[in-house]
Short mmCIF file of C-alpha atoms and ligand atoms in Angstrom, two decimals:
data_model
loop_
_atom_site.label_atom_id
_atom_site.label_comp_id
_atom_site.label_asym_id
_atom_site.label_seq_id
_atom_site.Cartn_x
_atom_site.Cartn_y
_atom_site.Cartn_z
CA MET V 1226 17.96 41.43 5.72
CA PRO V 1227 20.73 42.66 7.92
CA ALA V 1228 24.72 42.30 7.03
CA SER V 1229 24.12 40.71 10.14
CA VAL V 1230 21.84 37.98 10.00
CA GLN V 1231 23.16 37.50 6.57
CA GLU V 1232 26.50 36.03 7.73
CA TYR V 1233 24.82 34.04 11.00
CA LEU V 1234 22.54 32.67 8.75
CA GLU V 1235 26.61 31.37 6.42
CA GLU V 1236 27.78 30.82 9.92
CA LYS V 1237 24.96 28.23 11.00
CA ARG V 1238 24.31 26.35 7.17
CA ALA V 1239 26.22 23.92 8.13
CA SER V 1240 24.41 23.56 12.13
CA PHE V 1241 21.63 23.37 10.69
CA GLU V 1242 22.14 21.19 7.74
CA ALA V 1243 23.17 18.82 11.25
CA ASP V 1244 20.03 19.16 12.62
CA LEU V 1245 17.81 17.74 9.76
CA PHE V 1246 19.43 15.50 9.55
CA GLU V 1247 19.76 14.36 12.77
CA LEU V 1248 16.18 14.45 12.49
CA LEU V 1249 15.88 12.60 8.89
CA SER V 1250 17.58 9.71 10.21
CA ILE V 1251 14.60 8.51 12.84
CA PRO V 1252 11.98 6.04 10.95
CA SER V 1253 9.52 7.93 12.91
CA VAL V 1254 6.63 5.66 10.64
CA SER V 1255 3.50 7.36 12.03
CA THR V 1256 1.48 4.00 10.95
CA ASP V 1257 4.29 1.51 11.93
CA SER V 1258 3.18 0.03 15.27
CA THR V 1259 6.57 -1.64 15.64
CA ARG V 1260 8.65 2.29 15.94
CA ALA V 1261 6.56 3.91 17.85
CA PRO V 1262 9.18 3.89 20.05
CA GLU V 1263 11.00 5.80 17.42
CA VAL V 1264 8.36 8.36 16.48
CA ARG V 1265 8.88 8.92 20.36
CA ARG V 1266 12.51 9.15 20.00
CA CYS V 1267 11.78 11.75 17.45
CA ALA V 1268 9.33 13.75 19.38
CA ARG V 1269 12.38 14.17 22.09
CA GLU V 1270 14.49 15.31 19.18
CA VAL V 1271 12.26 17.61 17.91
CA ALA V 1272 11.49 18.75 21.26
CA ARG V 1273 15.49 19.35 21.62
CA GLN V 1274 15.51 21.49 18.63
CA LEU V 1275 13.40 23.76 20.18
CA ARG V 1276 14.43 24.91 23.15
CA GLU V 1277 17.81 24.55 21.38
CA ALA V 1278 16.55 27.49 19.73
CA GLY V 1279 15.69 29.72 22.24
CA LEU V 1280 12.17 28.67 22.46
CA THR V 1281 10.78 28.12 26.11
CA LYS V 1282 7.45 25.34 27.79
CA VAL V 1283 9.25 23.07 25.24
CA GLU V 1284 7.22 20.11 26.02
CA VAL V 1285 6.32 16.09 24.03
CA MET V 1286 2.95 16.26 25.07
CA ASP V 1287 0.93 12.67 25.09
CA THR V 1288 -1.37 12.11 23.27
CA ALA V 1289 -4.38 8.92 22.54
CA GLY V 1290 -1.71 8.61 20.15
CA HIS V 1291 1.73 9.82 18.90
CA PRO V 1292 2.91 13.12 21.27
CA VAL V 1293 2.49 16.64 20.66
CA VAL V 1294 5.29 18.79 20.45
CA TYR V 1295 5.66 22.03 21.85
CA GLY V 1296 7.10 25.05 22.25
CA GLU V 1297 6.34 28.96 22.15
CA ARG V 1298 7.48 32.45 22.63
CA LEU V 1299 5.64 34.68 23.74
CA ASN V 1300 8.12 38.21 24.20
CA ALA V 1301 6.32 40.23 21.32
CA PRO V 1302 3.42 42.89 23.91
CA GLY V 1303 0.47 43.41 20.76
CA LYS V 1304 2.17 41.61 17.99
CA PRO V 1305 -0.09 38.73 16.72
CA THR V 1306 0.49 35.50 17.70
CA VAL V 1307 1.56 33.04 15.09
CA LEU V 1308 1.22 29.48 15.28
CA VAL V 1309 3.61 27.39 13.76
CA TYR V 1310 2.33 23.46 12.82
CA GLY V 1311 4.20 20.92 11.83
CA HIS V 1312 4.11 17.31 10.70
CA TYR V 1313 7.38 14.72 12.78
CA ASP V 1314 5.92 11.60 11.26
CA VAL V 1315 6.40 10.35 8.10
CA GLN V 1316 4.95 7.70 5.36
CA PRO V 1317 6.42 4.11 5.22
CA GLU V 1318 10.45 4.05 3.19
CA ASP V 1319 9.22 0.22 0.93
CA PRO V 1320 9.15 -0.48 -1.89
CA VAL V 1321 12.23 -0.09 0.29
CA GLU V 1322 15.58 -2.45 -2.23
CA LEU V 1323 13.87 1.49 -4.52
CA TRP V 1324 16.55 4.35 -2.88
CA THR V 1325 19.49 4.31 -4.22
CA SER V 1326 21.20 5.65 -0.85
CA PRO V 1327 18.99 4.56 2.60
CA PRO V 1328 15.67 6.31 3.84
CA PHE V 1329 17.00 6.45 7.10
CA LYS V 1330 20.60 7.13 6.08
CA PRO V 1331 19.97 11.56 4.55
CA THR V 1332 22.63 11.16 2.31
CA VAL V 1333 23.34 14.74 0.18
CA ARG V 1334 23.45 14.35 -4.06
CA ASP V 1335 23.49 17.31 -5.61
CA GLY V 1336 22.38 19.81 -3.12
CA LYS V 1337 19.12 18.17 -2.78
CA VAL V 1338 19.00 15.69 0.77
CA TYR V 1339 17.46 12.61 0.19
CA ALA V 1340 15.71 10.78 2.92
CA ARG V 1341 12.66 9.40 4.18
CA GLY V 1342 10.43 12.53 6.14
CA ALA V 1343 12.82 15.08 3.77
CA THR V 1344 10.31 16.99 2.25
CA ASP V 1345 7.82 15.93 3.59
CA ASP V 1346 7.56 17.35 6.52
CA LYS V 1347 10.61 17.63 8.89
CA GLY V 1348 12.17 19.76 6.64
CA GLN V 1349 9.82 22.21 5.78
CA PHE V 1350 9.05 23.23 9.71
CA LEU V 1351 12.40 23.08 10.18
CA VAL V 1352 12.19 26.10 8.57
CA HIS V 1353 10.68 27.99 11.03
CA VAL V 1354 12.21 27.08 14.41
CA LYS V 1355 15.62 27.86 12.71
CA ALA V 1356 14.67 30.81 11.46
CA VAL V 1357 12.61 31.89 14.71
CA GLN V 1358 16.86 30.30 16.05
CA ALA V 1359 18.71 32.15 13.81
CA MET V 1360 16.21 36.25 14.18
CA LEU V 1361 16.94 34.62 18.31
CA ALA V 1362 21.25 34.52 17.81
CA SER V 1363 21.50 37.68 15.18
CA ARG V 1364 18.67 40.30 17.55
CA GLY V 1365 18.02 39.05 20.79
CA GLU V 1366 14.22 39.33 20.42
CA LEU V 1367 11.08 38.11 18.11
CA PRO V 1368 9.04 40.75 16.01
CA VAL V 1369 6.08 38.82 16.81
CA ASN V 1370 4.40 35.55 18.97
CA VAL V 1371 5.06 31.83 17.98
CA LYS V 1372 3.34 28.85 19.53
CA PHE V 1373 4.77 25.04 17.61
CA VAL V 1374 2.40 22.51 17.07
CA ILE V 1375 4.58 20.28 14.97
CA GLU V 1376 2.29 16.63 16.03
CA GLY V 1377 3.45 12.63 14.67
CA GLU V 1378 0.28 11.29 13.06
CA GLU V 1379 0.06 13.54 10.35
CA GLU V 1380 0.35 11.36 7.90
CA ILE V 1381 -2.32 8.53 8.63
CA GLY V 1382 -4.91 11.40 9.83
CA SER V 1383 -4.49 13.79 12.79
CA ARG V 1384 -7.36 11.43 14.59
CA ASN V 1385 -6.28 12.49 18.05
CA LEU V 1386 -4.87 16.31 16.75
CA ALA V 1387 -8.33 17.98 16.96
CA PRO V 1388 -8.75 16.30 20.65
CA PHE V 1389 -5.98 18.31 21.87
CA LEU V 1390 -6.46 20.73 20.30
CA ARG V 1391 -10.12 21.44 21.50
CA GLN V 1392 -8.07 19.97 25.06
CA HIS V 1393 -5.31 23.49 24.01
CA LYS V 1394 -7.68 25.80 23.80
CA ASP V 1395 -6.19 28.27 25.57
CA LEU V 1396 -2.51 27.04 25.34
CA LEU V 1397 -3.41 27.08 20.90
CA LYS V 1398 -4.51 30.46 21.12
CA ALA V 1399 -3.75 32.53 18.93
CA ASP V 1400 -4.16 34.54 15.26
CA MET V 1401 -3.31 32.96 12.24
CA VAL V 1402 -1.19 29.56 11.62
CA VAL V 1403 1.52 28.94 9.06
CA ILE V 1404 1.76 25.85 7.64
CA SER V 1405 4.90 24.92 5.64
CA ASP V 1406 3.51 20.80 4.20
CA SER V 1407 3.81 21.51 0.66
CA ALA V 1408 5.43 22.23 -2.32
CA MET V 1409 6.18 25.46 -4.17
CA PHE V 1410 4.18 26.14 -7.77
CA ALA V 1411 7.85 25.29 -9.96
CA PRO V 1412 11.55 26.02 -9.21
CA GLY V 1413 11.92 29.05 -8.34
CA ILE V 1414 9.00 30.21 -8.37
CA PRO V 1415 6.88 30.57 -5.45
CA SER V 1416 3.26 29.79 -3.90
CA ILE V 1417 0.20 30.39 -1.11
CA LEU V 1418 -2.30 27.68 -1.32
CA TYR V 1419 -5.54 28.87 -0.59
CA GLY V 1420 -6.72 25.44 -0.68
CA LEU V 1421 -6.06 22.01 -0.82
CA ARG V 1422 -8.53 18.35 -1.37
CA GLY V 1423 -9.87 16.69 0.79
CA LEU V 1424 -10.32 12.68 1.53
CA ALA V 1425 -12.31 9.93 2.01
CA TYR V 1426 -9.81 6.10 2.76
CA PHE V 1427 -11.72 2.43 1.90
CA GLN V 1428 -10.75 -1.01 2.34
CA ILE V 1429 -13.00 -3.50 0.59
CA ASP V 1430 -12.20 -7.42 1.60
CA LEU V 1431 -14.22 -9.90 -1.24
CA THR V 1432 -14.72 -13.59 0.07
CA GLY V 1433 -15.46 -16.76 -1.39
CA ALA V 1434 -14.69 -20.16 -0.32
CA ASP V 1435 -13.56 -20.78 2.56
CA SER V 1436 -9.88 -21.89 0.73
CA ASP V 1437 -8.00 -21.64 -1.90
CA LEU V 1438 -9.07 -24.31 -4.40
CA HIS V 1439 -7.39 -25.83 -7.01
CA SER V 1440 -8.88 -23.87 -10.76
CA GLY V 1441 -8.61 -26.71 -12.99
CA VAL V 1442 -11.34 -28.72 -10.37
CA PHE V 1443 -13.31 -26.56 -9.13
CA GLY V 1444 -12.67 -22.65 -12.14
CA GLY V 1445 -16.59 -22.03 -13.90
CA ALA V 1446 -19.06 -22.79 -11.49
CA VAL V 1447 -16.73 -21.95 -7.63
CA PRO V 1448 -17.50 -17.51 -7.36
CA ASN V 1449 -13.98 -15.77 -7.86
CA PRO V 1450 -14.08 -13.23 -5.68
CA GLY V 1451 -10.12 -11.59 -7.91
CA PHE V 1452 -13.23 -11.19 -9.99
CA GLU V 1453 -15.25 -9.92 -8.71
CA ILE V 1454 -13.15 -7.70 -7.44
CA CYS V 1455 -11.77 -5.91 -10.75
CA ARG V 1456 -15.31 -6.31 -11.78
CA LEU V 1457 -17.20 -4.04 -8.78
CA VAL V 1458 -14.33 -1.42 -9.42
CA ALA V 1459 -14.41 -0.90 -12.77
CA ARG V 1460 -17.72 0.06 -12.18
CA LEU V 1461 -17.20 2.96 -10.40
CA LYS V 1462 -15.62 4.50 -12.52
CA ASP V 1463 -17.34 5.52 -16.66
CA ALA V 1464 -15.25 6.04 -20.11
CA SER V 1465 -14.96 10.20 -19.69
CA GLY V 1466 -13.57 9.90 -15.69
CA ARG V 1467 -17.44 9.99 -13.92
CA ILE V 1468 -17.25 8.49 -10.95
CA LEU V 1469 -20.20 6.62 -10.45
CA ILE V 1470 -21.15 6.73 -7.20
CA PRO V 1471 -25.44 8.10 -6.74
CA GLY V 1472 -25.16 11.83 -5.77
CA PHE V 1473 -21.45 11.75 -5.50
CA TYR V 1474 -20.95 15.14 -7.49
CA ASP V 1475 -24.13 17.21 -5.20
CA LYS V 1476 -22.04 19.71 -2.82
CA VAL V 1477 -18.68 19.43 -5.86
CA ARG V 1478 -17.86 23.32 -5.51
CA GLU V 1479 -17.77 24.11 -9.20
CA LEU V 1480 -14.50 26.25 -10.14
CA GLU V 1481 -15.12 29.98 -10.25
CA PRO V 1482 -14.56 31.62 -13.65
CA GLU V 1483 -12.16 33.17 -12.74
CA GLU V 1484 -9.67 30.51 -11.05
CA ARG V 1485 -9.84 28.23 -14.72
CA ALA V 1486 -8.56 31.37 -16.26
CA GLU V 1487 -6.00 32.57 -13.96
CA TYR V 1488 -4.57 28.57 -13.04
CA ALA V 1489 -4.71 28.98 -17.55
CA ALA V 1490 -2.33 31.78 -16.74
CA LEU V 1491 0.40 29.67 -14.60
CA PRO V 1492 3.27 28.45 -16.23
CA PHE V 1493 2.54 25.02 -16.44
CA ASP V 1494 2.48 22.47 -19.60
CA GLU V 1495 0.61 19.58 -20.12
CA GLU V 1496 2.82 17.70 -22.11
CA GLU V 1497 5.68 18.08 -20.43
CA PHE V 1498 4.11 17.15 -17.30
CA ARG V 1499 3.43 13.85 -19.10
CA ALA V 1500 6.21 13.41 -19.96
CA GLY V 1501 8.45 13.67 -17.26
CA LEU V 1502 6.31 11.52 -15.67
CA ASN V 1503 7.37 8.67 -18.44
CA VAL V 1504 3.40 7.61 -18.80
CA PRO V 1505 2.14 7.37 -21.94
CA ALA V 1506 -1.11 9.30 -21.89
CA LEU V 1507 -2.69 11.01 -18.53
CA ASP V 1508 -5.71 10.39 -17.60
CA GLY V 1509 -9.04 12.72 -16.08
CA GLU V 1510 -12.11 13.43 -16.52
CA GLU V 1511 -13.96 15.32 -19.27
CA GLY V 1512 -14.23 18.88 -19.67
CA TYR V 1513 -11.31 20.12 -17.00
CA THR V 1514 -7.55 20.63 -17.24
CA VAL V 1515 -4.66 18.58 -15.65
CA LEU V 1516 -4.96 21.05 -12.89
CA GLU V 1517 -8.54 21.71 -12.29
CA ARG V 1518 -8.67 17.80 -12.52
CA ARG V 1519 -5.70 18.12 -9.68
CA TRP V 1520 -6.15 20.90 -7.45
CA ALA V 1521 -10.60 21.16 -7.76
CA ARG V 1522 -11.72 18.19 -9.25
CA PRO V 1523 -12.49 14.94 -6.04
CA THR V 1524 -11.51 11.39 -7.77
CA LEU V 1525 -12.10 8.20 -6.71
CA GLU V 1526 -8.15 5.93 -7.22
CA VAL V 1527 -6.98 2.20 -5.89
CA ASN V 1528 -5.18 2.26 -3.81
CA GLY V 1529 -3.63 -1.51 -4.03
CA MET V 1530 -5.22 -3.98 -4.54
CA LEU V 1531 -4.20 -8.18 -2.42
CA CYS V 1532 -4.65 -11.31 -4.23
CA GLY V 1533 -3.87 -14.80 -4.79
CA PHE V 1534 -1.02 -16.01 -6.40
CA THR V 1535 1.83 -13.01 -6.81
CA GLY V 1536 5.02 -15.52 -7.18
CA GLU V 1537 7.46 -16.24 -9.47
CA GLY V 1538 5.80 -18.13 -12.98
CA ALA V 1539 2.21 -19.88 -13.30
CA LYS V 1540 0.39 -21.15 -10.15
CA THR V 1541 -3.60 -22.31 -10.86
CA VAL V 1542 -5.32 -21.54 -8.05
CA LEU V 1543 -8.97 -20.10 -7.33
CA PRO V 1544 -8.56 -17.44 -5.01
CA ASN V 1545 -10.96 -17.94 -2.13
CA LYS V 1546 -9.88 -13.40 -1.06
CA ALA V 1547 -9.59 -10.55 -1.90
CA MET V 1548 -9.27 -6.61 -1.24
CA VAL V 1549 -9.03 -3.34 -2.60
CA LYS V 1550 -8.20 -0.13 -1.40
CA ILE V 1551 -9.61 3.30 -2.24
CA SER V 1552 -9.16 6.44 -1.66
CA CYS V 1553 -10.98 9.03 -2.46
CA ARG V 1554 -10.25 12.73 -2.41
CA LEU V 1555 -12.64 15.00 -1.97
CA VAL V 1556 -13.05 18.41 -2.45
CA PRO V 1557 -14.70 21.28 -0.57
CA ASP V 1558 -17.70 21.21 -0.45
CA GLN V 1559 -18.18 17.38 -0.02
CA GLU V 1560 -18.57 15.61 3.40
CA PRO V 1561 -16.27 13.23 3.89
CA GLU V 1562 -18.70 11.15 6.36
CA GLU V 1563 -21.17 11.45 3.51
CA ILE V 1564 -19.29 10.48 0.61
CA ALA V 1565 -18.22 8.30 3.29
CA ALA V 1566 -21.42 6.39 3.35
CA LEU V 1567 -22.89 6.88 -0.09
CA VAL V 1568 -19.64 4.84 -1.42
CA LYS V 1569 -20.21 2.24 1.36
CA ALA V 1570 -24.23 1.98 0.06
CA HIS V 1571 -22.68 1.90 -3.53
CA ILE V 1572 -19.71 -0.51 -3.33
CA GLU V 1573 -22.36 -2.51 -1.17
CA SER V 1574 -24.99 -3.04 -3.37
CA LEU V 1575 -23.01 -3.83 -6.95
CA VAL V 1576 -21.15 -6.54 -5.25
CA PRO V 1577 -22.69 -10.62 -5.72
CA PRO V 1578 -24.44 -12.81 -4.05
CA THR V 1579 -21.69 -14.35 -4.99
CA VAL V 1580 -19.03 -13.06 -2.41
CA ARG V 1581 -19.11 -11.80 0.74
CA ALA V 1582 -17.92 -7.87 0.99
CA ASN V 1583 -16.51 -6.22 4.26
CA VAL V 1584 -16.10 -2.32 3.05
CA ARG V 1585 -14.83 -0.26 6.09
CA ALA V 1586 -15.16 3.36 5.46
CA LEU V 1587 -10.51 4.42 7.67
CA HIS V 1588 -10.35 8.02 8.01
CA GLY V 1589 -10.96 11.37 5.83
CA GLY V 1590 -10.96 14.31 6.58
CA LYS V 1591 -12.44 17.26 4.27
CA GLY V 1592 -11.39 19.41 1.60
CA TRP V 1593 -10.11 22.92 3.13
CA ILE V 1594 -10.41 25.85 0.66
CA ALA V 1595 -9.29 29.77 1.83
CA PRO V 1596 -10.82 33.46 1.41
CA ARG V 1597 -7.61 34.77 -0.42
CA ASN V 1598 -7.88 38.95 0.52
CA HIS V 1599 -6.85 38.16 4.54
CA PRO V 1600 -3.79 41.22 5.60
CA ALA V 1601 -1.90 37.47 6.66
CA LEU V 1602 -2.08 36.15 3.56
CA LYS V 1603 -0.71 39.57 1.98
CA ALA V 1604 2.01 39.96 5.02
CA ALA V 1605 2.75 36.51 3.94
CA ALA V 1606 2.73 37.56 -0.22
CA ARG V 1607 4.98 40.22 0.69
CA ALA V 1608 7.93 38.01 2.62
CA ILE V 1609 7.54 36.00 -0.31
CA GLU V 1610 8.02 38.60 -2.21
CA ARG V 1611 11.57 40.20 -0.44
CA GLU V 1612 13.14 36.81 -1.40
CA PHE V 1613 12.41 35.37 -4.64
CA GLY V 1614 12.07 38.56 -5.74
CA ARG V 1615 8.40 38.06 -6.93
CA PRO V 1616 4.60 37.80 -6.02
CA PRO V 1617 4.01 34.30 -4.60
CA VAL V 1618 1.03 32.24 -7.14
CA PHE V 1619 -1.66 31.94 -5.92
CA VAL V 1620 -2.54 27.80 -5.74
CA ARG V 1621 -5.27 25.23 -5.20
CA GLU V 1622 -2.72 21.98 -3.83
CA GLY V 1623 -4.37 17.89 -4.90
CA GLY V 1624 -3.06 16.54 -1.50
CA SER V 1625 -4.77 16.85 1.64
CA ILE V 1626 -4.03 18.67 4.93
CA PRO V 1627 -7.26 17.72 6.79
CA ILE V 1628 -6.21 19.81 10.38
CA VAL V 1629 -6.67 23.14 8.54
CA VAL V 1630 -9.71 23.53 8.53
CA ASP V 1631 -9.55 22.76 12.60
CA PHE V 1632 -7.01 25.02 12.56
CA GLU V 1633 -9.76 27.40 11.64
CA GLN V 1634 -13.35 25.75 12.69
CA ILE V 1635 -11.74 25.42 16.42
CA LEU V 1636 -8.83 28.04 16.86
CA ARG V 1637 -10.08 29.91 14.94
CA VAL V 1638 -7.25 31.24 13.03
CA PRO V 1639 -6.29 31.95 9.17
CA GLY V 1640 -4.57 29.06 7.63
CA ILE V 1641 -1.06 30.91 5.86
CA LEU V 1642 0.37 27.38 3.60
CA VAL V 1643 3.48 28.16 2.49
CA GLY V 1644 5.42 25.11 0.27
CA PHE V 1645 8.86 24.97 0.54
CA GLY V 1646 9.83 21.44 -1.55
CA LEU V 1647 8.43 20.74 -5.03
CA ASN V 1648 6.27 18.47 -5.81
CA ASP V 1649 9.12 16.06 -8.17
CA GLU V 1650 10.40 15.56 -4.39
CA ASN V 1651 8.88 12.31 -4.61
CA LEU V 1652 7.60 12.48 -1.52
CA HIS V 1653 5.74 9.29 -0.41
CA ALA V 1654 8.01 7.61 -2.66
CA PRO V 1655 11.53 5.54 -2.70
CA ASP V 1656 14.39 8.55 -2.66
CA GLU V 1657 12.36 11.61 -1.04
CA HIS V 1658 14.15 14.79 -1.19
CA MET V 1659 14.40 18.07 -1.02
CA ASP V 1660 16.97 20.37 -2.06
CA LEU V 1661 18.69 22.13 0.29
CA GLY V 1662 19.15 25.66 -1.40
CA ASN V 1663 14.62 25.56 -0.83
CA PHE V 1664 15.44 24.86 2.67
CA HIS V 1665 17.96 28.07 3.38
CA ARG V 1666 16.12 30.11 1.75
CA GLY V 1667 12.58 28.87 3.89
CA ILE V 1668 14.21 30.10 6.50
CA ARG V 1669 14.61 32.99 5.36
CA THR V 1670 11.25 33.45 3.78
CA SER V 1671 10.08 32.66 6.90
CA MET V 1672 11.80 34.91 8.92
CA LEU V 1673 10.99 38.19 6.55
CA LEU V 1674 7.49 36.37 7.19
CA LEU V 1675 7.90 37.20 10.87
CA GLU V 1676 8.75 40.55 10.07
CA GLU V 1677 5.85 41.08 7.90
CA LEU V 1678 3.02 38.94 10.13
CA ALA V 1679 4.21 40.82 13.05
CA GLY V 1680 2.30 44.69 10.72
CA VAL V 1681 -0.50 42.48 11.06
CA PRO V 1682 -3.55 43.81 13.82
CA ALA V 1683 -3.82 41.21 16.55
CA GLY V 1684 -6.73 39.92 16.77
CA LEU V 1685 -8.32 39.77 13.46
CA PRO V 1686 -11.90 37.31 12.00
N1 BES K 3039 2.40 17.41 3.29
C1 BES K 3039 1.49 15.72 2.76
C2 BES K 3039 0.57 17.34 1.89
C3 BES K 3039 0.40 17.79 0.50
C4 BES K 3039 1.11 17.21 -0.15
C5 BES K 3039 -0.18 18.56 0.69
C6 BES K 3039 1.74 17.23 -1.54
C7 BES K 3039 0.20 19.37 -0.88
C8 BES K 3039 1.47 19.01 -1.42
C9 BES K 3039 0.57 15.67 3.41
O1 BES K 3039 1.79 15.29 4.61
C10 BES K 3039 0.15 13.96 3.29
O2 BES K 3039 0.83 13.55 2.60
N2 BES K 3039 -1.70 13.88 3.73
C11 BES K 3039 -1.54 13.08 3.38
C12 BES K 3039 -3.03 13.82 3.99
C13 BES K 3039 -3.74 12.12 5.60
C14 BES K 3039 -3.05 10.39 5.23
C15 BES K 3039 -5.00 12.29 5.35
C16 BES K 3039 -2.46 13.37 1.69
O3 BES K 3039 -2.89 13.35 1.72
O4 BES K 3039 -2.41 10.89 1.40
ZN1 ZN K 3040 3.43 16.26 5.41
#
């Protein structure tokens, strides 16, 4: 990288961080309807920063839900057009009492910025905005055309983004989509993602009597939805970790032997992983390694339960309601709608005649797996190697970014997924943070990436 660019980056270090902190101080929690004005304020701040970076046609575009922020710079005729996708919405901050510093007051400790959304995804999409800013400031123009789509509903399933892509197909026409919304394999070990899991999410409500009852006067003769919901959940998986929903595994694409060999060769120690999480033992499906379980096998998990008395001390009560939220991570080629129907039907068949049940599918998304030999991915690997001094490892991830499949299917663009976060940065949890060293490294990598992508012929399938 030329000295002038390095100098510019050095000079702007603090101001780039200040722009990140500005975004992090806005509580853009998409699931919380009372925060809709904050979500919109965040969209406007993203737009301001896109303009400041030198993008044109910057607009906060309305959808049926939270807005999408768009911006472009199309001054590289004949060169490919790189779409950059990210999300400015964040997960709720609760339990807020477990944060060391307030979730929307970005605080730097030990070279990391702590705030909700730091690594997921404000600190990551901003890397590309700052790369554009730095390239325009230090060399006047970009080596490729760029379009930015930063959405506000990723954490609630991107429900209005696929229609947005369909509606604005021409505006969004591009040759590839770059997404930084994931993690590096480990500190200093960059990765390119070629697979993500999908999702099917459910809520189950069981109801018994019309109200809570005295557990002595009525207990033993009246159904207990709390007990029944436990019994029901317990019947969904067997002791070897296999999910007991008929048909659930029918479309699961098995791991290729080469993939298993590659995963086994990665520098990953299961015992270290266990100790780092401080669990007495790991869990999961028999016959698969931890990486295989996390990346390429479907799951069924309890996300939360609500029932009866949970206050201090004892209260003798027979609750009349119980609720559980369950999610399945899916893998190619499981279809979220098909799985939702199978799970719903099976759960309904397990409900005893003593309680009433309402089983609802809340949202879902498809898993994704990409071929690894696209020239754009090779270009990305070269850019990463130039910055990190080592080639990236090719990995899958257990999390979901369902819109990646829509980008492929609606806009016909391959996804280049390069994460600059780390999986222990507490995404979705208290004390979320991002390593600022990786933030700046991400900016340099993104500049190299745009440079390398300039050499990929436009219009490739
Ligand atoms: N950035 C994450 C997904 C992710 C995390 C991918 C780590 C790879 C590595 C994203 O914001 C997220 O949390 N997505 C949700 C999707 C859901 C709401 C449809 C998820 O995975 O739970
Ligand atoms: Zn994210």
